[in-house]
Structure formats: structure tokens, C-alpha cells
C-alpha atoms as one frame of an Amber mdcrd trajectory, in Angstrom:
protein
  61.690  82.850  76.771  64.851  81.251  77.299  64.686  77.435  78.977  67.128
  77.295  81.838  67.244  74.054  83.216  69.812  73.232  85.237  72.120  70.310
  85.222  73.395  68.247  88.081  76.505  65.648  88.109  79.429  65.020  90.179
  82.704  65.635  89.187  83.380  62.446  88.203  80.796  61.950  85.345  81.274
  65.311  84.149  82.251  65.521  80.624  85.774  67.001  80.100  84.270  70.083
  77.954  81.909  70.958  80.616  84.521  69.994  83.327  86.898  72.777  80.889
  84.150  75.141  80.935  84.097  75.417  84.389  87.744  76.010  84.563  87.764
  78.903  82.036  84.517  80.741  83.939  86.528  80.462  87.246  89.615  81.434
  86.065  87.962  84.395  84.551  85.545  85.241  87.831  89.272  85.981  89.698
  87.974  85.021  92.585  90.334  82.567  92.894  94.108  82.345  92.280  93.678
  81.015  88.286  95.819  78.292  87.860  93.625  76.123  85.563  95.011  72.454
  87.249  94.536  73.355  90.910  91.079  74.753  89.293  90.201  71.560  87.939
  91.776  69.349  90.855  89.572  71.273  93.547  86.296  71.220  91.080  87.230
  67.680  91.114  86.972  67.305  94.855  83.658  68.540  94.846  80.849  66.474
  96.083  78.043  68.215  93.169  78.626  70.557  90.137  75.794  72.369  88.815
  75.888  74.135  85.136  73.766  76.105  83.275  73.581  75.647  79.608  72.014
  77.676  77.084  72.034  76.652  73.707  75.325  75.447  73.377  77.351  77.392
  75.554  77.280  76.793  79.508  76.409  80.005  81.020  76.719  80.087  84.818
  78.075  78.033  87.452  78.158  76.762  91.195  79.881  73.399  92.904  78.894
  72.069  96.228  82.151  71.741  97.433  83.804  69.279 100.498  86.526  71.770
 101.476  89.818  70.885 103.511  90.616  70.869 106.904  93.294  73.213 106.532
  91.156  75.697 104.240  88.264  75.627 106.918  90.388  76.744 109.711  92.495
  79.308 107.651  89.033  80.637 106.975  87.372  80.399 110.306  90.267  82.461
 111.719  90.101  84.584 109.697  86.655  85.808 109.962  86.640  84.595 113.952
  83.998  82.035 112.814  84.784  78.317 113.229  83.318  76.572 110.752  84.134
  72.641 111.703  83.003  69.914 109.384  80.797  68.086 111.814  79.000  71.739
 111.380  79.495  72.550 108.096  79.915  69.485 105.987  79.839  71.545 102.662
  80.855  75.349 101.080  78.985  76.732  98.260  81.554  78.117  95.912  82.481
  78.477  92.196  79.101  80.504  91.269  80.082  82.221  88.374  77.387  83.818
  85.209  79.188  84.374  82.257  79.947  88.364  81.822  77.579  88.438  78.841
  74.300  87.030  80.927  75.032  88.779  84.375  72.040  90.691  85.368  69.626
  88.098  84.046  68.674  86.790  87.593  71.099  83.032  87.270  72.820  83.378
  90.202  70.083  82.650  92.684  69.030  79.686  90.176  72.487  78.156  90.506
  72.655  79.030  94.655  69.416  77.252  95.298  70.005  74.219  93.413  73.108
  73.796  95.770  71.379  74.361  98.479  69.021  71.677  97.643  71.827  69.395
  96.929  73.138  70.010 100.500  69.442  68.202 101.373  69.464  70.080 104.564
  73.223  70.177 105.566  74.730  73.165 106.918  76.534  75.335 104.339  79.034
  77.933 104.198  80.288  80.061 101.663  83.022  83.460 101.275  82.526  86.042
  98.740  83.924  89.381  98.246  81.250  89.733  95.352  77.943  92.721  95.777
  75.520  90.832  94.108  76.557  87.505  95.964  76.205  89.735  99.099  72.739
  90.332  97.687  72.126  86.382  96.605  73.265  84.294  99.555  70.831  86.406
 102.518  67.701  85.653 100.189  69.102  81.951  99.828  69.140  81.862 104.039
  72.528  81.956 104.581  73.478  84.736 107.371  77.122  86.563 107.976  79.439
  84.604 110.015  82.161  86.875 112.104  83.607  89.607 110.680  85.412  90.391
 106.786  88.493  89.986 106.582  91.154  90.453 103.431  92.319  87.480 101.737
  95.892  87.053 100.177  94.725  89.133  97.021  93.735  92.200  99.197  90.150
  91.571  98.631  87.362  92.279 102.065  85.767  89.172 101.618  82.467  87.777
 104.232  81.944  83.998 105.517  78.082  83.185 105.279  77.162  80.571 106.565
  73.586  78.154 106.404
């Protein structure tokens, strides 16, 4: 049986191979536009990143995240769901399982433990992703508004906590 502990730092004391790691499992998600420096400058930003490691390769993902002003209300609009800070101080994003161990359950490992960060803030969090669609209801977080397509073309649904 295979130990997977998690592992909790912010940004800041994150180790630059770990810090790496997340960039390359983001970039290769495509969930997000992959330009490894604005990857690393928003994981950065974050207020919590959470890894998985597993022997000695980091297998899955997830940052509690302090978005923007600007991003909030380009996504609020978009799904006709405001989604202010005083409300939502945090988003869950970046939850990403290396190809090889999807299927293995990790995902609602990694969204729990930032929900547990939040220690009982609000959350919200987008995803265009079935098994997320599948994760984030059994994590408490319900659809906020409708989908809506991002700039990539993708339907993607605000949840929110």
C-alpha cells in the first residue's frame, strides 16, 4: 500500500524543484494557457500549495489560490455568478494527478486538504474537467450560474463553497 501523505507549504518556502514540478504538471493539465513564468508567478501568489509525493516523484497537485480582482469579475460574468472577495476570499485551482496515477482516487485527497486550508472560508473554483465535475459536489462545493466557454473554447462551470 502506497503512503500518500500530503504536503503543505506556501509558495514562498517551496523548494524550486517542487515549485518546477508544479509548473510542468500544469502546463501539461492545459487547463491553463502554459506559459511556464506566468505559471510560476500565479502559483507564487497563492496563499497554500499542496503536493503529493510518491517516492521521489510528486504526483498530484492543488494550490489554494488568492485570485485577482480583475479575474473574479471576468469570471463572475461570465457564469452570471458574482463571486466578490469579501465572499469568496479563495479559488481552489491547479489540481492536477499526473497522467500515469489518474484513476487512483488523489484528486479528492488533494481537494480536501484545500478545503481544510481554507479553515472554513468560502471557496470557489472553475473546471471544464468530468472527474472534477465528479470531485468538487462530494467536496461540498455546489454550481454557481451557468457554463460558459472560456478563451480556449472550453464549457467550463464556477463551483463555488
Amino acid at each position: 500500500m502506497q503512503d500518500d501523505s500530503l504536503v503543505t507549504c506556501p509558495p514562498s518556502e517551496c523548494p524550486k524543484d517542487i515549485i518546477a514540478r508544479f509548473v510542468e504538471l500544469i502546463c501539461q493539465g492545459g487547463a491553463i494557457p502554459g506559459d511556464p513564468v506566468k505559471v510560476e508567478n500565479r502559483l507564487r501568489n497563492a496563499k497554500a500549495l499542496v503536493y503529493l509525493p510518491r517516492g521521489e516523484e510528486i504526483i498530484g497537485i492543488a494550490a489554494l489560490k488568492s485570485p485577482v480582482e480583475s479575474y473574479r469579475a471576468r469570471i463572475g460574468e461570465s457564469a452570471g455568478f458574482p463571486i466578490p472577495e469579501k465572499d469568496y476570499p479563495y479559488e481552489l485551482g491547479y489540481v492536477v494527478v499526473d497522467a500515469s496515477m489518474q484513476g487512483q482516487n488523489l484528486s479528492p485527497k488533494l481537494v480536501n486538504a484545500i478545503v481544510a486550508l481554507a479553515a472554513g472560508e468560502r471557496l470557489f473554483a472553475t473546471t471544464s474537467s468530468a472527474a472534477m465535475h465528479k470531485v468538487l459536489p462530494r467536496a461540498g462545493f455546489v454550481k454557481g450560474g451557468q457554463e460558459y466557454k472560456n478563451d480556449n473554447g472550453e464549457t467550463l462551470t464556477l463551483y463555488v463553497r
